[in-house]
PDB file of C-alpha atoms in Angstrom:
ATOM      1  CA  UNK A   1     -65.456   1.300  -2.063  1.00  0.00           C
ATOM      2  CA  UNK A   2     -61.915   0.102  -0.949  1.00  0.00           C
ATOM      3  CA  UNK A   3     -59.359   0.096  -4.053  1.00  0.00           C
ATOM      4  CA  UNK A   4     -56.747  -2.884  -3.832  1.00  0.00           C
ATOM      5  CA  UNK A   5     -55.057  -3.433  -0.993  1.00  0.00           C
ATOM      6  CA  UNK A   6     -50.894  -3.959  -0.554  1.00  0.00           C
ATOM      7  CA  UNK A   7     -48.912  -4.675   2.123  1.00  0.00           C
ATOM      8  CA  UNK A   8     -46.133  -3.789   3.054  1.00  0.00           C
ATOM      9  CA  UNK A   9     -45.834  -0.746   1.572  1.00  0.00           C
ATOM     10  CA  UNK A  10     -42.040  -1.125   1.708  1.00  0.00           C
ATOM     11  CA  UNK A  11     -39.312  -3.963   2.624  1.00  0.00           C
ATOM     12  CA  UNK A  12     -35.869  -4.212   3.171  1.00  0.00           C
ATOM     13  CA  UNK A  13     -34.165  -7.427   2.918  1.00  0.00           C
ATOM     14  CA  UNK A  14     -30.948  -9.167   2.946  1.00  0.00           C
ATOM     15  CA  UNK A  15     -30.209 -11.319  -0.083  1.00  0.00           C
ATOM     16  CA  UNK A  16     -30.910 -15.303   0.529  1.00  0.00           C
ATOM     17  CA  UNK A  17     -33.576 -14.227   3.185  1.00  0.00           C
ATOM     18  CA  UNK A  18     -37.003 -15.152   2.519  1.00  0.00           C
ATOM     19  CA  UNK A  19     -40.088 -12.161   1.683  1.00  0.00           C
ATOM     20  CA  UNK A  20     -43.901 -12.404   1.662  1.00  0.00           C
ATOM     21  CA  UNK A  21     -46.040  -9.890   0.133  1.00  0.00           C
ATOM     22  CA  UNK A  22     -50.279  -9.751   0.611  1.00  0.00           C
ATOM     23  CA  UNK A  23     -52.678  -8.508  -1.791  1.00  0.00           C
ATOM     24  CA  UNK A  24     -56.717  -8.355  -1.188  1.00  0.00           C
ATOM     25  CA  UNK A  25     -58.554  -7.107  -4.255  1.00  0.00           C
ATOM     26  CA  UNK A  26     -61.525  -5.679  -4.704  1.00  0.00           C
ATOM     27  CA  UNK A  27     -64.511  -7.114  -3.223  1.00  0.00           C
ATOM     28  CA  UNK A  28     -66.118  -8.992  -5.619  1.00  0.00           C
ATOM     29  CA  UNK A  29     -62.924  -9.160  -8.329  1.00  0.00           C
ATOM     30  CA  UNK A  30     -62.256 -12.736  -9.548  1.00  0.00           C
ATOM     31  CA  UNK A  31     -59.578 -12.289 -11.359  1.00  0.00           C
ATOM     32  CA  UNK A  32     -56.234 -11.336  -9.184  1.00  0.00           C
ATOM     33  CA  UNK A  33     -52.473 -10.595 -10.634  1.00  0.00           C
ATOM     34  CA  UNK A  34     -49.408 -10.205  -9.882  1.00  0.00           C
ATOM     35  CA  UNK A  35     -46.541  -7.987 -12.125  1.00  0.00           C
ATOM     36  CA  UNK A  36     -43.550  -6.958 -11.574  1.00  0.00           C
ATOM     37  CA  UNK A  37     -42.022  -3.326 -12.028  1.00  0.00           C
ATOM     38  CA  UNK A  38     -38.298  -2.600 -12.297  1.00  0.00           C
ATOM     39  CA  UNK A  39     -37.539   0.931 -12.675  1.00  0.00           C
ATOM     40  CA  UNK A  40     -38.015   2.701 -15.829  1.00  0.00           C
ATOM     41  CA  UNK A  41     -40.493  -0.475 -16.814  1.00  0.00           C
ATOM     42  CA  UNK A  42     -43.604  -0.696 -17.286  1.00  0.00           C
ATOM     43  CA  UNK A  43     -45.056  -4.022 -15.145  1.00  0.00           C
ATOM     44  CA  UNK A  44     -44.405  -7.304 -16.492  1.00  0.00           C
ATOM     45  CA  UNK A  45     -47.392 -10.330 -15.263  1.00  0.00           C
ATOM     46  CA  UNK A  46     -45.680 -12.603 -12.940  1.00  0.00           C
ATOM     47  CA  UNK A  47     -49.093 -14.811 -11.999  1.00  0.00           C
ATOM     48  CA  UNK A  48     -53.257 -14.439 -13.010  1.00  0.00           C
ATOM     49  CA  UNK A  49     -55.727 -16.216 -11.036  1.00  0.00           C
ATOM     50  CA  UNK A  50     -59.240 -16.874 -11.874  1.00  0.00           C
ATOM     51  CA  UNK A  51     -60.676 -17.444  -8.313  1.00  0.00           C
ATOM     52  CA  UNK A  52     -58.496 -19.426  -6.781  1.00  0.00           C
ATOM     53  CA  UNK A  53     -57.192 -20.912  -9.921  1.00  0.00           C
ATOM     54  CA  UNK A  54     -53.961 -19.951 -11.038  1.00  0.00           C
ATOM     55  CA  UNK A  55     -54.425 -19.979 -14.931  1.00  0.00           C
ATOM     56  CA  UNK A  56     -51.191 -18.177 -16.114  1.00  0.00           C
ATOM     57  CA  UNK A  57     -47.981 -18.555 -14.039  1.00  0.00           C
ATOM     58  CA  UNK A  58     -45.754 -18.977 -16.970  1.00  0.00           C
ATOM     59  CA  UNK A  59     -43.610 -15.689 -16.084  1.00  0.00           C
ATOM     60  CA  UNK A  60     -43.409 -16.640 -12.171  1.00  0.00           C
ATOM     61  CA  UNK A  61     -39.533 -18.191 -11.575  1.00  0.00           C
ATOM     62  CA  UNK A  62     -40.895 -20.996 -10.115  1.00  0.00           C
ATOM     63  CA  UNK A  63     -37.345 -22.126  -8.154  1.00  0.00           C
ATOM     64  CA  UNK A  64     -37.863 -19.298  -5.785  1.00  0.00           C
ATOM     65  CA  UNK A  65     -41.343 -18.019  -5.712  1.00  0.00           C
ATOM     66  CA  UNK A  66     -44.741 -18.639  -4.869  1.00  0.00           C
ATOM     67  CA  UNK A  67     -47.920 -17.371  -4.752  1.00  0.00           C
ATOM     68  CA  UNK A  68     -50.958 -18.666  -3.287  1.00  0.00           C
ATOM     69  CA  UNK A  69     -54.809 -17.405  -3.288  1.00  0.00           C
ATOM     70  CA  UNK A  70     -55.925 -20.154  -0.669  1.00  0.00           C
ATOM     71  CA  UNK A  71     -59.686 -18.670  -0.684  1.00  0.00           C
ATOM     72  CA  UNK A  72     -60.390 -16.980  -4.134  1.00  0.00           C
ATOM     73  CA  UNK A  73     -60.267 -13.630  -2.019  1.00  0.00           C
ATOM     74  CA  UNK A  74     -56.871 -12.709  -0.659  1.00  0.00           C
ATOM     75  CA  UNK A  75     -53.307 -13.246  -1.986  1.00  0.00           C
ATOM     76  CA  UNK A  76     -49.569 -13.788  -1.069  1.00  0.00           C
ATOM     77  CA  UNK A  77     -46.283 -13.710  -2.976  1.00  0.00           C
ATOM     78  CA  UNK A  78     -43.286 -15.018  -1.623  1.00  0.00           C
ATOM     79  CA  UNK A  79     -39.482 -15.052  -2.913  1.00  0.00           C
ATOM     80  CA  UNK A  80     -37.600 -17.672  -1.230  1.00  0.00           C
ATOM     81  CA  UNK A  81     -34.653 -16.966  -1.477  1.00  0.00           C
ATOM     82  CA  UNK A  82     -34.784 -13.285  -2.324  1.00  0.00           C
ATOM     83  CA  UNK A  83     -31.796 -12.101  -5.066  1.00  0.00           C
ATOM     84  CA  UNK A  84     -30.402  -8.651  -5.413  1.00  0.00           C
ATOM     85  CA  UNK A  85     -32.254  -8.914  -8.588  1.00  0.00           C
ATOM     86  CA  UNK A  86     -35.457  -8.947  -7.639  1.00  0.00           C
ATOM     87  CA  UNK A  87     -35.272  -5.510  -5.879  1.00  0.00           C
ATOM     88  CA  UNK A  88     -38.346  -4.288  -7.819  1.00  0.00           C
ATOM     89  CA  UNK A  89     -41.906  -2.955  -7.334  1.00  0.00           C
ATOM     90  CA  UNK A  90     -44.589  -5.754  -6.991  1.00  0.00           C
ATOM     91  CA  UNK A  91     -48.017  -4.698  -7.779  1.00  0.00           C
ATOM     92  CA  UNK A  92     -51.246  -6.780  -7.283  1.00  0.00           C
ATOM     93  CA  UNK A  93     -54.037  -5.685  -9.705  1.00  0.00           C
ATOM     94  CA  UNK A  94     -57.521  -7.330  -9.590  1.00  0.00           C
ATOM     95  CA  UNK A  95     -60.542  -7.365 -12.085  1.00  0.00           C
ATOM     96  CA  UNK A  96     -64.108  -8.501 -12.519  1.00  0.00           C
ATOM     97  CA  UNK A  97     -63.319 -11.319 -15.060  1.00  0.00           C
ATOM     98  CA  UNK A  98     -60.898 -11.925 -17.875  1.00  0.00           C
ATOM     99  CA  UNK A  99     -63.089 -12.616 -20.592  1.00  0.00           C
ATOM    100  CA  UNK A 100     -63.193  -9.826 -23.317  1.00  0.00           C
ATOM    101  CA  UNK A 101     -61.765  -6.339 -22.109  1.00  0.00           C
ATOM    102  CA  UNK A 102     -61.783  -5.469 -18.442  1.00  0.00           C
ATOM    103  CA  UNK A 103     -60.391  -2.858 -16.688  1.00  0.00           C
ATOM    104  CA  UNK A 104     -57.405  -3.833 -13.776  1.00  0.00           C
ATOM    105  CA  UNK A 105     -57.434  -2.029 -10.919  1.00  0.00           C
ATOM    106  CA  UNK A 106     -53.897  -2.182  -9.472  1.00  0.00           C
ATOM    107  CA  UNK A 107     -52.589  -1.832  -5.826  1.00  0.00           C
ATOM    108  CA  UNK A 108     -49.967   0.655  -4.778  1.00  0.00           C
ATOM    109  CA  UNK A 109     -47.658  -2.076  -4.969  1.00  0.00           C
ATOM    110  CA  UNK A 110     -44.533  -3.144  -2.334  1.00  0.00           C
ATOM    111  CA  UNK A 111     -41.006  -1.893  -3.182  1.00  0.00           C
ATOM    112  CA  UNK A 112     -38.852  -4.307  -2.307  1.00  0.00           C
ATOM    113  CA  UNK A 113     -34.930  -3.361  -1.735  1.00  0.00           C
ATOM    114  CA  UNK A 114     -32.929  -6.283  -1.390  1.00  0.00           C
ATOM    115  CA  UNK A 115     -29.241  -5.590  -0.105  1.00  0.00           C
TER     116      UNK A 115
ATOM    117  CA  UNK B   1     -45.115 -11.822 -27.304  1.00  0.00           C
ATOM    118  CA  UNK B   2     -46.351  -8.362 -28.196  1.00  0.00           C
ATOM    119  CA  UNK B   3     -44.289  -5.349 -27.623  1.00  0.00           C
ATOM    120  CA  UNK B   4     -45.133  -2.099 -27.262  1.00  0.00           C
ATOM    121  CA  UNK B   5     -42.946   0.699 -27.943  1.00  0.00           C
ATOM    122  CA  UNK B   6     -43.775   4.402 -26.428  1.00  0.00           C
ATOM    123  CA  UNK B   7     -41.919   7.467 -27.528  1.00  0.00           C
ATOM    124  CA  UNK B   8     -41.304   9.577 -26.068  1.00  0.00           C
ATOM    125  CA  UNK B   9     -39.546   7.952 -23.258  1.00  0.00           C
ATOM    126  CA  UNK B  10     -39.589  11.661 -21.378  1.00  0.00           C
ATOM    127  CA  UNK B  11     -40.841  15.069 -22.329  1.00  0.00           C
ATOM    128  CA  UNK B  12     -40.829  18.150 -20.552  1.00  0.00           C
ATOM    129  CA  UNK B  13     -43.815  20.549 -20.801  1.00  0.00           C
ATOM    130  CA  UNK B  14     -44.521  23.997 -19.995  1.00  0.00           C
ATOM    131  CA  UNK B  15     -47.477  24.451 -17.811  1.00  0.00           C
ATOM    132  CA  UNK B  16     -50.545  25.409 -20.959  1.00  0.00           C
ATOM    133  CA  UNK B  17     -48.859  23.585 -23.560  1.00  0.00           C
ATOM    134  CA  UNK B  18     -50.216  20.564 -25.083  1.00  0.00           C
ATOM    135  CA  UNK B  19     -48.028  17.115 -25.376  1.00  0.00           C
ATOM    136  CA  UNK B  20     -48.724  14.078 -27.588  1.00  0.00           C
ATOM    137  CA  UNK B  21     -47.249  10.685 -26.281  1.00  0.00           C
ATOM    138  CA  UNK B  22     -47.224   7.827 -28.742  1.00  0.00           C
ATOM    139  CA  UNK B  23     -48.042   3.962 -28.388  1.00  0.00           C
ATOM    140  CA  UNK B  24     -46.970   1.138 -30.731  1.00  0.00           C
ATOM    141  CA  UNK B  25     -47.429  -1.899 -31.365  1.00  0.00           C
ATOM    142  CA  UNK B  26     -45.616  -5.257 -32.579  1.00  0.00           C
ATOM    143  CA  UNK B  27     -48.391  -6.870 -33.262  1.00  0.00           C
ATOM    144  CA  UNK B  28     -52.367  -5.968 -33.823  1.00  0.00           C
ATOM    145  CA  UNK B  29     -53.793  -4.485 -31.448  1.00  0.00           C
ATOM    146  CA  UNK B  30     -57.393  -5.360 -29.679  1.00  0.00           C
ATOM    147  CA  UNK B  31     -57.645  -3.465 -26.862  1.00  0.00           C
ATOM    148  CA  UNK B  32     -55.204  -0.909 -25.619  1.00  0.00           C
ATOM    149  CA  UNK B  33     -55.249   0.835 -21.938  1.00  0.00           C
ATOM    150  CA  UNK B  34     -53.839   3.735 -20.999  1.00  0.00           C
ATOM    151  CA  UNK B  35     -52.512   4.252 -17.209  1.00  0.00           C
ATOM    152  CA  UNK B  36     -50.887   6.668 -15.298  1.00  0.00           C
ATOM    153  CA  UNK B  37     -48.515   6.367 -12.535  1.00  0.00           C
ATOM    154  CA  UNK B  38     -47.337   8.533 -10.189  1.00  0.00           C
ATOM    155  CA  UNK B  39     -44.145   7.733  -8.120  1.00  0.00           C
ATOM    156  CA  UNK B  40     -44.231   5.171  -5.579  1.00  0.00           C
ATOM    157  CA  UNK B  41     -47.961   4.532  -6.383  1.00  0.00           C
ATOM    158  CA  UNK B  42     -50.161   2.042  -8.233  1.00  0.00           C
ATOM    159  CA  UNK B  43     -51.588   2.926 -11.478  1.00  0.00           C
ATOM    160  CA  UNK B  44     -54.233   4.600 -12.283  1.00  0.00           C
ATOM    161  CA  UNK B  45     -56.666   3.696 -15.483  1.00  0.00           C
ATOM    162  CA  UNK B  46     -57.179   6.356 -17.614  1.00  0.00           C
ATOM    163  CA  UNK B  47     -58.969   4.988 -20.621  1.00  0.00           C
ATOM    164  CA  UNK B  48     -59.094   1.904 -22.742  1.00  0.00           C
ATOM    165  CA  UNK B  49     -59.884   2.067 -26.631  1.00  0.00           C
ATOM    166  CA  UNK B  50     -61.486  -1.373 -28.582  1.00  0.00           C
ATOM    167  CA  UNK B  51     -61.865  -0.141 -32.023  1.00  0.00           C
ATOM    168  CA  UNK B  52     -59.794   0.831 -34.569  1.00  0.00           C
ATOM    169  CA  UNK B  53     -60.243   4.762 -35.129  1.00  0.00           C
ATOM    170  CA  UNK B  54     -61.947   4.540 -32.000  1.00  0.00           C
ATOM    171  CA  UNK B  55     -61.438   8.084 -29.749  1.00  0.00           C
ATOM    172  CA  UNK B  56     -62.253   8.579 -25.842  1.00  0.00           C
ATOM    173  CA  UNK B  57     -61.671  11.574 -23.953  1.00  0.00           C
ATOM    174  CA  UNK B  58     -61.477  12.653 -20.423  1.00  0.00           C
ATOM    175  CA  UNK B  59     -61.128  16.169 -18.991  1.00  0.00           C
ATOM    176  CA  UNK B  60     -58.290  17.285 -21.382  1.00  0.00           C
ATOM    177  CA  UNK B  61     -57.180  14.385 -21.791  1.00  0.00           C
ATOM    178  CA  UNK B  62     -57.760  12.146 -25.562  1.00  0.00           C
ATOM    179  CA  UNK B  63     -56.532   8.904 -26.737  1.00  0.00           C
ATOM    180  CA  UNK B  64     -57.022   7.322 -30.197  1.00  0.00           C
ATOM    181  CA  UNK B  65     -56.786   4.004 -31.361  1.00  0.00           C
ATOM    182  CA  UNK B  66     -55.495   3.390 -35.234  1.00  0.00           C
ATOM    183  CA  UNK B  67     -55.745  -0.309 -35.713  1.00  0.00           C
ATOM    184  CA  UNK B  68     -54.018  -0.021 -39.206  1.00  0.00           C
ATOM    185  CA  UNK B  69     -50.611   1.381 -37.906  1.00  0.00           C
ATOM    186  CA  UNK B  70     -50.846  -0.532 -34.752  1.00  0.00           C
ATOM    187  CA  UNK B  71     -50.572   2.501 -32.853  1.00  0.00           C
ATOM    188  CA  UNK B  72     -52.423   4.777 -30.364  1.00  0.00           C
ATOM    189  CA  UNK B  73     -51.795   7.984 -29.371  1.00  0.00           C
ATOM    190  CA  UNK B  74     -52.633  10.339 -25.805  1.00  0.00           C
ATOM    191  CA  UNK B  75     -53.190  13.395 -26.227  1.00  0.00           C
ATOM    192  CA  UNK B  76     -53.369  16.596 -22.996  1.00  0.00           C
ATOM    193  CA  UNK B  77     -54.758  19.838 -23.927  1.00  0.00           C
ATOM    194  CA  UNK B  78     -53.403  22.918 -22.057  1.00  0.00           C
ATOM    195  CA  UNK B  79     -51.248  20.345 -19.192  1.00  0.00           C
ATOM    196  CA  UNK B  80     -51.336  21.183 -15.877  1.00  0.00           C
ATOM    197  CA  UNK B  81     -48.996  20.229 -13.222  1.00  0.00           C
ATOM    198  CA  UNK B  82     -51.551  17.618 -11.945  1.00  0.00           C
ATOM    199  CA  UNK B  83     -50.732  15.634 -15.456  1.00  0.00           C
ATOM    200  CA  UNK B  84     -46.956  14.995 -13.977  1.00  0.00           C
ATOM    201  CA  UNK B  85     -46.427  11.575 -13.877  1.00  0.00           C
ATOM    202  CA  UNK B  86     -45.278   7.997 -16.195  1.00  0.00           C
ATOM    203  CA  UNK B  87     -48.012   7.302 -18.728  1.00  0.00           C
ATOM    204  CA  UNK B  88     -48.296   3.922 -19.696  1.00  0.00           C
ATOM    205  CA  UNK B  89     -50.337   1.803 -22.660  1.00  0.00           C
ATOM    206  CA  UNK B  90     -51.115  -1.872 -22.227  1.00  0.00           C
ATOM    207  CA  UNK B  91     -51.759  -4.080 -25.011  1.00  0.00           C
ATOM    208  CA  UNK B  92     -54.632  -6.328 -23.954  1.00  0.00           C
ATOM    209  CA  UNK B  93     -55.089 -10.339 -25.452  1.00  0.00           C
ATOM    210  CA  UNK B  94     -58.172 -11.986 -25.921  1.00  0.00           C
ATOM    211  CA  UNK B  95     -58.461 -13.067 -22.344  1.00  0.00           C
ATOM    212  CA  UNK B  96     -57.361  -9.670 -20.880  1.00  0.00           C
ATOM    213  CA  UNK B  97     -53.630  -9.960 -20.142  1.00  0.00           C
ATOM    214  CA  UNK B  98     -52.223  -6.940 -20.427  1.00  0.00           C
ATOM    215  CA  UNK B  99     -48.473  -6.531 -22.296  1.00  0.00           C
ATOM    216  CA  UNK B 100     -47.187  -2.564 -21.133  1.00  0.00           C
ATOM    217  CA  UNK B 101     -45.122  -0.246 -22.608  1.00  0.00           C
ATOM    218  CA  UNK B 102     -41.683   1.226 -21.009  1.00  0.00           C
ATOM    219  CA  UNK B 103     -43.827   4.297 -19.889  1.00  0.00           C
ATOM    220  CA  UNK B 104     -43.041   7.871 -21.030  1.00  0.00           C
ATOM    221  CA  UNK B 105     -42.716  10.333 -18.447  1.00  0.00           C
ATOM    222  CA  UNK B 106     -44.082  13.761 -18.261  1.00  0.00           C
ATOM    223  CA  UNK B 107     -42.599  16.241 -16.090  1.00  0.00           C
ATOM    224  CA  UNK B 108     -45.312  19.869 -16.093  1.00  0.00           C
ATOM    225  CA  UNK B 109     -42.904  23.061 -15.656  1.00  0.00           C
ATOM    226  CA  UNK B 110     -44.300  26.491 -14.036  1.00  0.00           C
TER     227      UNK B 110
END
């Protein structure tokens, strides 16, 4: 069985230019999230969908970015435009449901440099 | 929000010897994960614990859950370099969002 799937494994940006990320979970995973990592953090949830629901996007900065999950399947983050600040790990993580205690299963994750 | 403070933040092993990281919490605790992540990888579940005096283990590897001090604790018997890596807890809500720690990280030495 495929794990969660990340892409691209790496990017290098210029600040103010825009970045898109893409996430497909685990076949048959609702539940799909987004976190951030900075280095020497542990990961911090940026967005949760149920489906293709988002139910918690309180952490996302909405002013530059955006995620959509157009299908309930597959997913994309996008900064627009990207800060030196966000240079950071993104890691998608999906799991069965939310209700009571499920294990997330989390991508590799993109590392994101922005210069 | 819940934090979750993990001490150490590093430790470094000899290959044989055991090594205890620590997990604790702001707040109680009803459901806490443990991960590990390697660099420049995703991370990897490890176990989760539900109840309070609850213990799971896995290859050399336990974690217990003491709901009264709001802590948990991982625990590797005899490490190997294979155990290398950032270990992190997650606090879980009621509807499975999980709050992590900073991560400790364990470096394994010949």
């Amino acid at each position: 069985e495929a794990g969660v799937v990340q892409s691209p494994r790496y990017k290098i940006i210029e600040k103010k230019q825009p970045v898109a990320f893409w996430c497909n979970p685990i076949s048959g995973h609702n539940t799909l999230y987004w976190y951030l990592q900075n280095l020497g953090q542990g990961p911090e949830l940026l967005i949760r969908y149920e489906n293709e629901e988002a139910v918690d996007d309180s952490q996302l900065p909405k002013d530059r970015f955006s995620a959509e999950r157009l299908k309930g399947v597959d997913s994309t983050l996008k900064i627009q435009p990207a800060e030196l600040g966000d240079s950071a790990v993104y890691l998608c993580a999906s799991s069965l449901r939310t209700s009571g205690h499920n294990e997330q299963f989390f991508g590799p994750g993109t590392r994101l440099t922005v210069l | 929000s819940q934090e979750l403070e993990q001490s150490p933040q590093s430790l470094i092993v000899q290959e044989g010897k055991n090594l205890t990281i620590n997990c604790t919490s702001s707040k109680t605790l009803y459901g806490l994960y443990w991960y590990k992540q390697k660099y420049g990888e995703g991370l990897i579940f490890l176990m989760m614990l539900q109840k309070g005096g609850e213990e799971k283990s896995h290859e050399k590897i336990t974690a217990k859950l003491d709901e009264k001090k709001q802590q948990s604790s991982l625990h590797i018997t005899a490490s190997q370099p294979s155990h290398a890596g950032i270990y992190l807890c997650g606090a879980a809500s009621n509807w499975g969002k999980l709050q992590f720690g900073a991560g400790t990280q364990v470096v394994v030495t010949p």
